[in-house]
Amino acid sequence: MVIPERLKKEIAQSNYISRDLSWLKFNDRVLDQAKDEKKSLIERIKFLAITGSNLDEFFTIRVGSLYNYLDYGKQRFDYSGLREVPFRQVLLSKAKEFSDKQQHLFLKDLAAQFEETGFSITPFKKLLPEEKAKVNKYFDSTVYPMLTPMAYDSYHTFPILSTNRLVLGVVTKSVEDDNKKLNFIQIPSNIPRFYEVERDDVVHFIALEDIIKNNVHHLFRNIKIVSTSLFRVTRNGDFTLEESDDIEANFLEELKQKLKTRRTGRVVRLEVVGRPDSWMLKTLKERWELQDDNIFRYSKRSLLDFTGLWEIVRHNEFKDMLTEMPSMVPPLSYPEIGEDNIFEVLKERDVLLHHPYNSIEPVLELLEKAANDPGVLAIKITIYRLARDSRVTAALLKAAENGKHVAVLFEVKARFDEENNLREAQRLQKAGCFVIYGISSFKTHTKLLLIVRKEGEKVTRYVHLSSGNYNESTSKLYTDLGLLTTDDEYAHDISDFFNVITGHSMPSVYKNLITAPKDMRQQLVELIRKEAENAKKGIASGIVIKVNSLQDKESIDELYAASQAGVPIKLIVRGMCCLRPGRVGLSENIEVISIVGHFLEHSRIYYFHNGGNEIVYTGSADMMVRSFERRLESLFMINDDLIQRQVKNILQNNLLDNVNCYVMQEDGSYLKRHANGDAPHDIHKEFFNVHKDNLLDLDLTLKLNKVSHLKTLTEVEDPVEALVIDKETEA
């Protein structure tokens, strides 16, 4: 599908990048990891699997959100300036382009290297006779009893086909007449995707759908099978105010009422393999009101649903081929981790944890000791996502059992973790914990822990503030920041914030916290404006912001204004970025980079030069409408000198990275930054080697040059340009 030139022109003229198109560019950067020939094949397959799950979520939530408007006749303007109908055309066209890249990489590059790595995804028909017999025996004993053919005709209603589930569509004819009937077989998702056969030191993986297809005649006895086609549907899963940033609350209620009469969300994508039966395809298109651009066609040699590749990635034979990272290192301010009493350490000094380079163990140790410590009176915590068999839950249960007051705010609306969170929350509630299941229409995304401990005649409050979840599994994969402290100002702020969450309170001011939905956007805007004022007065200025996503238009406009005032601005945005950098007269002083590599960048940092009296915040919030208006969020100021240096060092190393860094162009595309003869600077390795004596300092190392977007990346000798600009020096 070709995008009309007029739509391309309208998109190019907008001062903002489409959120959804920018998200597809992010998945492009993830796919680029799968193209990297320096990585092992298993590592590359892992990244391809990640792009598959990312794209599934994109269709479920973002494309689903667009169809909320299309299906119910509501007006929507994308940041690109397009109305809902033309934008749908652009979005699906770009999604198909991306899908084609996935398929090409799998078929033309990765699959060709499978056998030399020790495995093969082998079609059933290429198995040896004795291997086919073994596979058929597996079908008869395990698979066949699980299958339920579902017919659709004048006597059978159209079955409900699950979202993102592989389905075989089987067209049959009766022996007596020529009347065709459509049948569906959903491929079981609770048994392995592949059956394994070993031959000549090669593990042959036979796809479950292929096994069923070659045994489908057992399910239709004395019936003529006309065709068998493999497909998958993705349904709209977005019926929340959370994702649809411009949706109206009354429209949301209207949607919820309509959902009561519909058991499932509408189909937004139909994926088919090879040449599907034309009559079946016509029936599905009519049934689900699909257009041709909703249909994604793949080669019969390809694999439908790349998330199935995780089974190979995690296989005992191949998981050792994944990149092995160095062992975690102790936090700079807590080198004696595990040796001293953590209560005593925190009374002496604050501790910054930088995951996954530092372990989450100090947080778990603090919780577990608090659960058993007779002096601990209360524990309060917010939970967004937990690990399976969570030590956090175990500690809270133990604390309740020991008679301590335990208050837990569980966000049961955490996407894809709803069931696990609800189950864990109910366990805690039954144990006697005070459990809150979210706050009204707000999603609780802040990460806070408060422990109240009586020590003689004194009460000490131990606090943990973080950008990451209380999840010991993801803490090994996501980069996050957490602060452990007993500082009274932090403790007072957190106590007040918990009172807002659990009761009816609204503090007038926090000393070290910025919270949403109260006034986070406004306070960040004021900090941006202060930098603009300083630049106009000839005072040194500069902004560095590291977030997952930048989408809030009001914040973007303020950054544009600051750029026009002469403030050099560096933005490190992992995912979608709706700001357009380097546009003449608008954002010439703004540079945007994205770090995508071994770890998922998840920390948020906000740095403001403030005339030399630097202000640094970190916490849970991105610069998004939902973060400012529809979530309980918090950012906390970094006051300790050593810890502020550590956080600035993180920003500086991000800006220096020439291995995982992509530089955003004015048109919304990204170019990979290369070392160009310099030593590789890979932050996902550098942070395992941070010491007090090699902390970088933003003010000392960055040159007073203007940001340049006119050079190609291969021409850039110094990848880190201006942060602070002093107009007197420039003159």
XYZ file of C-alpha atoms in Angstrom:
731
model
C 0.000 0.000 0.000
C 1.433 3.348 -1.071
C 0.947 6.423 1.139
C -0.309 9.388 -0.937
C 2.133 12.282 -1.293
C -0.345 14.752 0.223
C -0.393 12.710 3.466
C 3.395 12.497 3.529
C 3.569 16.280 3.097
C 1.052 16.920 5.885
C 3.011 14.678 8.240
C 6.314 16.361 7.339
C 4.898 19.848 7.967
C 3.684 19.070 11.487
C 5.839 20.287 14.382
C 5.101 17.034 16.181
C 5.894 13.393 15.442
C 3.033 10.918 15.564
C 3.112 8.878 18.761
C 2.240 5.683 16.917
C 4.623 6.186 14.006
C 7.386 7.011 16.484
C 6.628 3.799 18.354
C 7.106 1.808 15.136
C 10.485 3.505 14.751
C 11.360 2.285 18.235
C 10.552 -1.297 17.266
C 12.767 -0.711 14.207
C 15.648 -0.025 16.596
C 14.906 -3.243 18.468
C 14.850 -5.102 15.151
C 18.227 -3.541 14.388
C 19.603 -5.527 17.340
C 18.435 -8.706 15.586
C 20.347 -7.616 12.468
C 23.615 -7.168 14.352
C 26.001 -9.847 13.061
C 28.319 -9.281 16.041
C 25.685 -10.889 18.261
C 25.213 -14.638 18.512
C 22.388 -16.129 16.467
C 20.437 -16.955 19.638
C 20.814 -13.358 20.831
C 19.534 -12.108 17.465
C 16.572 -14.493 17.585
C 15.779 -13.163 21.064
C 15.505 -9.613 19.756
C 13.335 -10.780 16.853
C 11.013 -12.425 19.395
C 10.887 -9.152 21.347
C 9.844 -7.237 18.226
C 7.068 -9.808 17.749
C 5.605 -9.313 21.220
C 6.051 -5.537 20.863
C 4.105 -5.516 17.602
C 1.329 -7.665 19.092
C 0.933 -5.160 21.925
C 1.020 -2.279 19.457
C -1.923 -3.679 17.512
C -3.804 -4.665 20.649
C -3.477 -1.262 22.311
C -2.516 1.474 19.875
C -4.235 0.281 16.694
C -7.098 -0.871 18.911
C -7.336 2.638 20.350
C -7.574 4.110 16.837
C -10.441 1.754 16.032
C -12.342 3.022 19.062
C -12.715 6.224 17.051
C -13.214 4.608 13.661
C -15.876 2.155 14.821
C -17.897 4.640 16.826
C -17.645 7.659 14.546
C -15.597 9.814 16.888
C -13.224 12.515 15.650
C -9.508 12.138 16.338
C -6.530 14.189 15.220
C -3.128 12.537 15.387
C -0.069 14.607 16.344
C 0.892 14.353 12.672
C -2.196 16.453 11.897
C -4.148 13.642 10.199
C -7.743 12.686 10.909
C -8.560 9.130 11.959
C -9.307 7.668 8.487
C -6.207 8.868 6.575
C -4.060 8.174 9.620
C -5.290 4.581 9.669
C -4.062 4.237 6.084
C -0.623 5.595 7.004
C -0.331 3.569 10.207
C -1.229 0.210 8.691
C 1.058 0.894 5.739
C 3.998 1.570 8.070
C 3.117 -1.469 10.189
C 3.209 -3.637 7.061
C 6.590 -2.205 6.107
C 7.899 -3.188 9.508
C 6.345 -6.644 9.343
C 7.984 -7.194 5.946
C 11.362 -6.333 7.490
C 10.809 -8.935 10.218
C 9.909 -11.600 7.694
C 12.836 -10.784 5.413
C 15.317 -10.939 8.296
C 13.941 -14.278 9.475
C 13.819 -15.963 6.077
C 16.840 -14.480 4.286
C 19.319 -14.137 7.146
C 18.584 -15.903 10.425
C 17.021 -19.143 9.154
C 20.023 -19.798 6.908
C 22.246 -20.048 10.026
C 20.061 -22.359 12.106
C 21.696 -25.681 11.251
C 25.268 -24.484 11.758
C 24.160 -23.345 15.234
C 22.785 -26.807 16.002
C 19.061 -26.643 15.313
C 16.478 -26.390 12.578
C 12.807 -25.468 12.336
C 11.947 -28.451 10.187
C 8.732 -28.954 8.196
C 6.890 -32.179 9.027
C 7.206 -33.340 5.435
C 11.024 -33.277 5.622
C 11.215 -35.663 8.568
C 12.460 -39.215 8.143
C 9.783 -41.958 8.257
C 10.718 -43.050 11.785
C 10.656 -39.409 12.923
C 7.211 -38.865 11.428
C 6.002 -41.937 13.290
C 7.354 -40.516 16.551
C 5.716 -37.152 15.926
C 2.394 -38.777 14.986
C 2.487 -40.795 18.192
C 2.897 -37.536 20.119
C -0.073 -36.114 18.226
C -2.261 -39.129 19.047
C -1.363 -39.230 22.752
C -1.057 -35.547 23.681
C -2.315 -33.157 21.022
C -5.379 -34.841 19.563
C -7.320 -35.019 22.888
C -6.861 -31.243 23.324
C -8.300 -30.198 19.966
C -11.864 -29.016 19.442
C -12.939 -28.346 15.844
C -15.482 -25.521 15.725
C -17.792 -25.481 12.697
C -19.461 -22.380 11.287
C -22.579 -22.779 9.146
C -26.320 -22.156 9.309
C -26.534 -24.463 12.331
C -23.458 -23.238 14.223
C -22.754 -19.697 15.381
C -19.432 -18.097 14.526
C -16.967 -19.166 17.245
C -15.031 -16.773 19.431
C -11.413 -16.981 18.306
C -8.907 -15.806 20.896
C -6.639 -12.871 20.210
C -3.067 -13.631 19.119
C -3.764 -17.385 19.078
C -2.757 -19.557 16.122
C -5.767 -20.997 14.299
C -6.183 -23.529 11.504
C -9.077 -22.688 9.224
C -10.290 -25.913 7.588
C -12.726 -25.822 4.672
C -14.613 -29.122 4.290
C -17.229 -30.653 2.009
C -19.688 -33.395 2.738
C -19.434 -36.591 0.719
C -23.125 -36.279 -0.276
C -23.101 -32.691 -1.578
C -20.857 -29.786 -2.519
C -21.863 -27.478 0.332
C -18.708 -26.090 1.949
C -18.317 -25.627 5.666
C -15.766 -23.564 7.547
C -14.136 -25.079 10.624
C -11.668 -23.623 13.113
C -9.082 -25.377 15.251
C -7.335 -23.220 17.835
C -3.763 -24.391 18.374
C -3.223 -25.210 22.084
C -1.161 -22.562 23.866
C -0.526 -24.563 27.047
C 1.827 -27.126 25.482
C 5.185 -26.411 23.779
C 5.104 -24.655 20.417
C 7.672 -27.107 19.063
C 8.188 -30.846 19.271
C 11.850 -31.859 19.285
C 13.605 -34.576 17.320
C 17.384 -35.009 17.459
C 19.321 -36.169 14.402
C 23.048 -35.908 13.676
C 23.665 -33.496 16.585
C 20.979 -31.169 15.275
C 17.802 -30.431 17.252
C 14.896 -30.404 14.808
C 11.986 -28.263 16.011
C 8.656 -29.219 14.438
C 6.002 -26.532 14.870
C 2.842 -27.657 16.645
C 0.632 -26.122 13.957
C 2.524 -28.125 11.313
C 1.977 -31.338 13.264
C -1.745 -30.666 13.555
C -2.068 -29.667 9.903
C -0.521 -32.954 8.800
C -2.864 -34.904 11.081
C -5.974 -32.821 10.537
C -7.744 -35.689 8.714
C -8.146 -37.426 12.081
C -10.531 -34.650 13.097
C -12.728 -34.801 9.982
C -13.499 -38.434 9.270
C -15.531 -39.325 6.184
C -15.429 -35.680 5.160
C -13.537 -34.140 2.256
C -10.937 -31.583 3.351
C -10.803 -28.841 0.707
C -8.109 -26.684 2.296
C -6.253 -26.005 5.518
C -5.010 -22.446 6.222
C -3.042 -21.084 9.171
C -3.955 -17.644 10.486
C -4.025 -15.476 13.598
C -6.194 -12.547 14.655
C -5.337 -9.612 16.888
C -8.207 -7.879 18.654
C -8.686 -4.413 20.076
C -7.725 -4.601 23.726
C -7.843 -0.899 24.540
C -10.870 0.293 26.425
C -9.124 2.487 28.939
C -8.623 6.182 29.420
C -5.002 5.275 30.188
C -3.860 4.644 26.621
C -6.232 6.859 24.642
C -4.807 10.182 25.685
C -7.400 12.244 23.843
C -10.426 10.121 24.686
C -13.301 11.697 26.592
C -14.461 10.142 29.859
C -18.102 9.930 28.738
C -17.000 8.226 25.512
C -15.084 5.704 27.614
C -18.246 4.893 29.556
C -20.135 4.532 26.283
C -17.517 2.060 25.075
C -17.763 0.060 28.278
C -21.519 -0.227 27.857
C -21.102 -1.399 24.261
C -18.582 -3.981 25.407
C -21.217 -5.656 27.556
C -22.954 -6.767 24.382
C -19.700 -7.857 22.722
C -17.720 -10.703 24.200
C -14.480 -9.717 22.523
C -12.777 -6.706 20.974
C -12.990 -6.121 17.239
C -10.349 -7.683 15.000
C -7.711 -5.132 13.929
C -5.228 -7.488 12.258
C -5.531 -10.791 10.406
C -2.259 -12.608 9.684
C -2.264 -15.403 7.122
C 0.427 -17.795 5.890
C 0.984 -18.851 2.291
C -2.101 -18.858 0.074
C -5.131 -19.116 2.337
C -8.414 -20.452 1.014
C -10.074 -17.551 -0.862
C -13.588 -18.475 0.295
C -12.433 -18.664 3.919
C -10.622 -15.323 3.621
C -13.680 -13.661 2.101
C -15.827 -15.023 4.937
C -13.431 -13.729 7.611
C -13.180 -10.289 5.993
C -16.949 -9.928 5.904
C -17.427 -11.295 9.400
C -14.870 -8.993 10.991
C -15.390 -5.982 8.688
C -11.783 -6.005 7.529
C -10.144 -4.202 4.646
C -7.199 -5.448 2.643
C -4.719 -3.399 4.670
C -5.802 -5.221 7.853
C -4.537 -8.460 6.316
C -0.860 -9.316 6.747
C 0.392 -12.064 4.425
C 3.493 -14.158 5.105
C 5.449 -16.723 3.135
C 4.521 -20.366 3.775
C 8.173 -20.856 4.778
C 7.926 -18.249 7.506
C 6.915 -18.613 11.141
C 3.641 -17.087 12.250
C 4.067 -15.459 15.665
C 7.735 -14.843 16.358
C 7.135 -14.937 20.127
C 7.282 -18.725 19.739
C 11.040 -18.328 19.210
C 11.462 -17.823 22.967
C 11.190 -21.593 23.272
C 14.388 -21.960 21.244
C 16.136 -19.044 22.954
C 15.510 -20.591 26.408
C 16.325 -24.150 25.335
C 18.993 -25.802 27.496
C 21.120 -26.511 24.415
C 21.274 -22.884 23.301
C 20.640 -20.542 26.230
C 24.389 -20.442 26.949
C 24.801 -18.674 23.601
C 23.064 -15.591 25.013
C 25.346 -12.678 25.876
C 26.832 -13.134 29.317
C 27.098 -9.919 31.272
C 29.543 -9.212 34.128
C 28.575 -9.933 37.717
C 26.703 -7.199 39.574
C 28.847 -4.740 41.500
C 28.247 -3.159 44.932
C 26.676 0.317 44.990
C 29.261 3.095 45.273
C 27.870 4.284 48.588
C 27.357 0.750 49.960
C 30.493 -1.273 49.062
C 30.057 -3.461 52.145
C 26.680 -4.769 50.902
C 25.570 -7.837 52.857
C 28.236 -7.404 55.534
C 26.763 -4.711 57.780
C 23.333 -4.137 59.303
C 21.434 -2.245 56.618
C 19.475 -0.264 59.223
C 22.740 1.115 60.616
C 24.161 1.824 57.150
C 21.118 3.878 56.114
C 21.215 5.922 59.315
C 24.765 6.829 58.355
C 24.354 7.576 54.628
C 22.056 7.484 51.605
C 22.510 4.675 49.082
C 21.851 4.921 45.333
C 21.089 1.671 43.519
C 21.610 1.557 39.753
C 20.041 -1.621 38.433
C 20.927 -4.057 36.952
C 24.562 -3.117 37.612
C 23.698 -3.066 41.326
C 21.537 -5.818 42.762
C 18.066 -5.196 44.196
C 19.220 -7.269 47.176
C 19.553 -4.278 49.604
C 15.847 -3.458 49.089
C 14.824 -7.084 49.607
C 17.137 -7.355 52.608
C 15.624 -4.221 54.127
C 12.091 -5.572 53.653
C 12.900 -9.036 54.979
C 14.707 -7.682 58.043
C 11.870 -5.242 58.675
C 9.356 -8.098 58.557
C 11.123 -9.841 61.441
C 12.568 -6.886 63.357
C 10.671 -6.356 66.638
C 11.260 -2.619 66.431
C 9.508 -2.180 63.088
C 6.000 -0.820 63.580
C 4.723 -0.334 60.031
C 5.509 -0.989 56.365
C 3.864 0.910 53.515
C 4.519 0.149 49.847
C 3.149 0.759 46.347
C 3.251 -2.212 43.961
C 2.890 -2.080 40.187
C 4.476 -5.327 38.971
C 5.788 -8.264 40.999
C 7.940 -11.263 40.163
C 6.457 -14.720 40.317
C 7.114 -16.252 43.768
C 7.941 -12.750 44.905
C 10.177 -12.221 47.927
C 8.429 -8.881 48.369
C 5.063 -10.574 48.914
C 6.675 -13.149 51.207
C 8.212 -10.396 53.363
C 4.943 -8.469 53.598
C 3.062 -11.638 54.563
C 5.677 -12.334 57.243
C 5.398 -8.773 58.546
C 1.610 -9.086 58.851
C 2.018 -12.442 60.584
C 4.363 -10.751 63.080
C 1.705 -8.166 63.912
C 3.109 -5.179 62.050
C 0.873 -2.671 60.301
C 1.237 -3.351 56.569
C -0.386 -1.052 54.001
C -0.119 -1.991 50.331
C -1.396 -0.105 47.323
C -1.691 -2.734 44.597
C -2.230 -1.477 41.061
C -4.543 -4.144 39.692
C -4.761 -2.312 36.355
C -1.065 -2.901 35.506
C -1.386 -4.080 31.917
C -0.825 -7.839 31.427
C -0.166 -8.269 35.176
C -3.749 -7.770 36.325
C -4.364 -11.399 37.246
C -1.089 -11.865 39.138
C -1.499 -8.582 41.035
C -5.069 -9.369 42.019
C -4.065 -12.808 43.287
C -1.143 -11.444 45.323
C -3.245 -8.580 46.705
C -5.904 -11.011 47.913
C -3.244 -13.122 49.635
C -2.015 -10.059 51.505
C -5.509 -8.958 52.413
C -6.354 -12.387 53.847
C -3.182 -12.187 55.952
C -4.397 -8.952 57.551
C -2.664 -6.330 55.427
C -4.464 -3.104 54.590
C -4.760 -3.383 50.800
C -5.916 -0.679 48.409
C -6.848 -1.738 44.886
C -5.858 1.407 43.003
C -7.123 4.953 43.370
C -10.289 5.821 41.435
C -9.543 6.265 37.723
C -5.828 6.870 38.363
C -3.258 4.168 37.768
C -0.688 3.994 40.570
C 2.715 3.983 38.882
C 4.862 5.545 41.613
C 7.331 3.236 43.384
C 7.658 3.998 47.086
C 8.464 2.107 50.292
C 8.254 3.416 53.854
C 9.357 1.462 56.949
C 8.684 2.906 60.415
C 11.043 1.589 63.127
C 11.134 2.398 66.848
C 14.702 2.738 68.080
C 14.723 3.424 71.823
C 12.847 6.662 72.384
C 13.176 7.645 68.755
C 11.289 6.602 65.599
C 13.270 6.348 62.355
C 11.663 6.140 58.928
C 13.474 4.148 56.235
C 12.515 5.131 52.720
C 13.044 3.678 49.249
C 12.120 5.739 46.170
C 12.565 4.231 42.727
C 11.954 4.404 39.000
C 11.563 0.617 38.827
C 9.158 -2.004 40.104
C 9.579 -4.144 43.197
C 10.351 -7.066 40.928
C 13.521 -9.061 41.476
C 13.256 -10.635 38.004
C 13.019 -7.483 35.874
C 15.603 -5.709 38.060
C 18.182 -7.907 36.277
C 17.013 -6.743 32.845
C 15.829 -3.126 33.252
C 18.034 -0.132 34.029
C 16.500 1.688 36.984
C 17.438 3.992 39.840
C 16.493 3.636 43.491
C 17.358 5.720 46.546
C 17.534 4.277 50.082
C 17.548 6.922 52.799
C 16.511 7.873 56.335
C 16.573 11.600 55.588
C 13.690 13.245 57.470
C 12.675 15.495 54.570
C 12.259 12.557 52.197
C 10.503 10.561 54.921
C 8.093 13.407 55.663
C 7.239 13.798 51.977
C 6.646 10.056 51.553
C 4.502 9.893 54.691
C 2.374 12.754 53.385
C 2.097 11.116 49.965
C 0.940 7.829 51.491
C -1.705 9.782 53.398
C -2.911 11.166 50.062
C -3.049 7.645 48.644
C -4.681 5.849 51.568
C -6.816 8.615 53.037
C -8.231 12.051 52.286
C -5.326 14.487 52.389
C -3.759 17.030 50.042
C -0.443 18.511 51.273
C 0.190 22.033 50.083
C 3.869 21.454 49.306
C 6.516 18.735 49.246
C 10.173 19.563 49.818
C 11.736 16.913 47.606
C 8.857 15.397 45.658
C 7.049 16.383 42.485
C 3.839 14.396 42.202
C 1.177 13.701 39.623
C -1.615 14.255 38.948
C -1.228 17.210 41.339
C 1.325 19.526 39.715
C 4.137 17.560 38.057
C 3.669 19.016 34.589
C 3.531 22.578 35.892
C 6.645 22.212 38.039
C 8.646 20.697 35.178
C 7.414 23.459 32.856
C 8.586 26.069 35.365
C 12.034 24.471 35.493
C 12.231 24.516 31.687
C 11.119 28.167 31.610
C 13.783 29.082 34.175
C 16.461 27.713 31.839
C 14.997 29.790 28.982
C 15.048 32.916 31.157
C 18.691 32.275 32.097
C 19.670 31.818 28.451
C 18.021 35.125 27.519
C 19.958 36.845 30.324
C 23.271 35.357 29.199
C 23.426 33.018 32.179
C 24.671 29.458 31.638
C 21.802 27.091 30.904
C 21.167 23.512 29.848
C 18.652 20.684 30.073
C 19.207 16.927 29.902
C 16.175 14.659 30.226
C 16.178 10.866 30.104
C 12.764 9.191 29.801
C 11.103 6.197 28.193
C 8.644 8.319 26.228
C 8.117 12.002 25.386
C 4.579 12.718 24.231
C 3.063 15.555 26.299
C 2.471 18.427 23.869
C 2.562 21.156 26.518
C 6.008 20.009 27.690
C 7.214 19.741 24.092
C 6.117 23.321 23.386
C 8.074 24.542 26.414
C 11.184 22.677 25.226
C 10.743 24.294 21.796
C 10.524 27.718 23.426
C 13.632 27.023 25.524
C 15.515 25.924 22.411
C 14.552 29.151 20.646
C 15.804 31.091 23.678
C 19.211 29.449 23.225
C 19.091 26.643 25.784
C 21.066 23.568 24.656
C 18.838 20.540 25.277
C 19.804 16.874 25.234
C 16.986 14.346 25.330
C 17.585 10.628 25.859
C 14.285 9.001 24.888
C 14.276 5.225 24.592
C 10.889 4.780 22.937
C 8.426 7.114 21.290
C 9.326 10.769 20.950
C 6.764 13.237 19.581
C 9.197 16.160 19.654
C 10.834 17.001 16.337
C 14.524 17.922 16.889
C 16.725 20.115 14.727
C 13.971 22.005 12.889
C 15.141 25.448 11.814
C 13.507 28.187 13.885
C 11.864 25.669 16.199
C 14.245 23.190 17.788
C 17.753 23.827 16.471
C 19.253 23.481 19.958
C 17.608 20.138 20.722
C 19.248 16.787 20.145
C 17.405 13.500 20.757
C 19.092 10.137 21.138
C 17.733 6.696 21.924
C 19.657 3.953 23.715
C 18.592 0.439 22.715
C 20.751 -2.548 23.589
C 21.192 -5.462 25.957
C 19.214 -3.929 28.833
C 15.872 -2.144 28.665
C 16.435 1.513 29.531
C 13.781 2.287 32.150
C 15.210 5.001 34.426
C 14.000 8.598 34.231
C 16.276 11.548 35.010
C 15.570 15.277 34.754
C 18.604 17.599 34.858
C 18.440 21.417 34.863
C 21.661 23.471 34.926
C 19.962 26.289 36.869
C 22.823 28.761 36.517
C 25.273 26.302 38.095
C 23.070 25.401 41.067
C 22.079 22.158 39.401
C 18.701 20.503 39.961
C 18.369 16.740 39.421
C 15.221 14.636 39.740
C 14.608 10.962 39.125
C 11.573 8.743 39.617
C 8.779 6.874 37.888
C 7.299 9.447 35.490
C 7.729 9.932 31.757
C 6.726 13.132 29.945
C 3.341 11.846 28.833
C -0.230 13.018 29.175
C -1.106 9.835 31.039
C 1.811 10.322 33.467
C 0.781 13.879 34.291
C -3.000 13.498 34.316
C -4.021 9.857 34.791
C -1.405 8.291 37.015
C -0.142 8.612 40.554
C 3.505 9.389 39.870
C 6.448 10.867 41.734
C 9.813 12.363 40.940
C 12.283 12.932 43.763
C 15.091 15.443 43.988
C 18.674 14.233 44.403
C 20.361 16.292 47.138
C 23.411 14.291 48.265
C 26.559 15.454 46.421
C 27.984 11.996 45.709
C 24.649 10.625 44.564
C 23.999 13.655 42.362
C 27.407 13.061 40.757
C 26.456 9.421 40.160
C 23.193 10.409 38.473
C 24.918 13.040 36.300
C 27.516 10.400 35.426
C 24.695 8.199 34.122
C 23.514 11.002 31.845
C 27.019 11.761 30.630
C 27.732 8.117 29.791
C 24.438 7.878 27.907
C 25.459 10.869 25.810
C 28.865 9.295 25.109
C 27.538 5.885 24.060
C 28.573 4.912 20.518
C 27.434 1.276 20.586
C 23.749 1.383 21.549
C 22.952 4.959 20.512
C 20.597 6.084 17.738
C 20.296 9.771 16.854
C 16.857 11.072 15.926
C 16.616 13.111 12.743
C 14.302 16.043 12.018
C 11.974 13.819 9.983
C 11.509 11.343 12.850
C 13.901 8.714 11.507
C 16.926 7.453 13.455
C 20.543 6.840 12.448
C 22.920 4.574 14.352
C 25.868 6.321 15.948
C 29.199 4.612 15.264
C 32.530 4.780 17.042
C 34.340 5.847 13.823
C 37.735 4.705 15.054
C 37.202 5.745 18.676
C 37.099 3.186 21.452
C 33.643 1.611 21.811
C 31.668 3.182 24.656
C 28.912 0.749 25.641
C 27.014 1.933 28.716
C 25.637 -1.563 29.271
C 29.222 -2.545 30.061
C 30.664 0.743 31.343
C 28.380 0.892 34.370
C 29.863 -2.333 35.718
C 33.150 -0.406 36.108
C 32.048 2.814 37.811
C 34.180 4.021 40.725
C 34.205 7.232 42.720
C 37.390 8.330 40.983
C 36.058 7.890 37.421
C 32.718 9.645 37.747
C 32.295 12.070 34.880
C 31.139 15.613 35.521
C 28.774 17.298 33.084
C 30.170 20.787 33.625
C 33.795 19.769 33.239
C 33.704 17.509 30.198
C 31.193 19.022 27.782
C 32.317 21.680 25.340
C 30.475 24.944 24.799
C 29.437 24.168 21.221
C 26.061 24.436 19.596
C 24.066 21.360 18.753
C 24.483 20.402 15.087
C 22.004 18.311 13.123
C 23.657 18.956 9.764
C 26.474 16.426 10.053
C 26.018 12.795 9.164
C 26.742 10.460 12.007
C 29.824 9.086 10.337
C 31.202 12.641 10.158
C 30.652 13.410 13.824
C 34.022 13.237 15.588
C 32.736 14.156 19.022
C 29.316 12.541 19.626
C 28.705 14.660 22.691
C 28.133 18.283 21.910
C 26.712 21.199 23.893
C 25.020 20.844 27.216
C 25.759 24.219 28.741
C 26.050 27.367 26.644
C 27.453 30.563 28.084
C 26.511 33.442 25.814
C 29.398 35.621 26.984
C 31.866 32.835 26.093
C 30.144 32.335 22.743
C 30.405 36.045 21.968
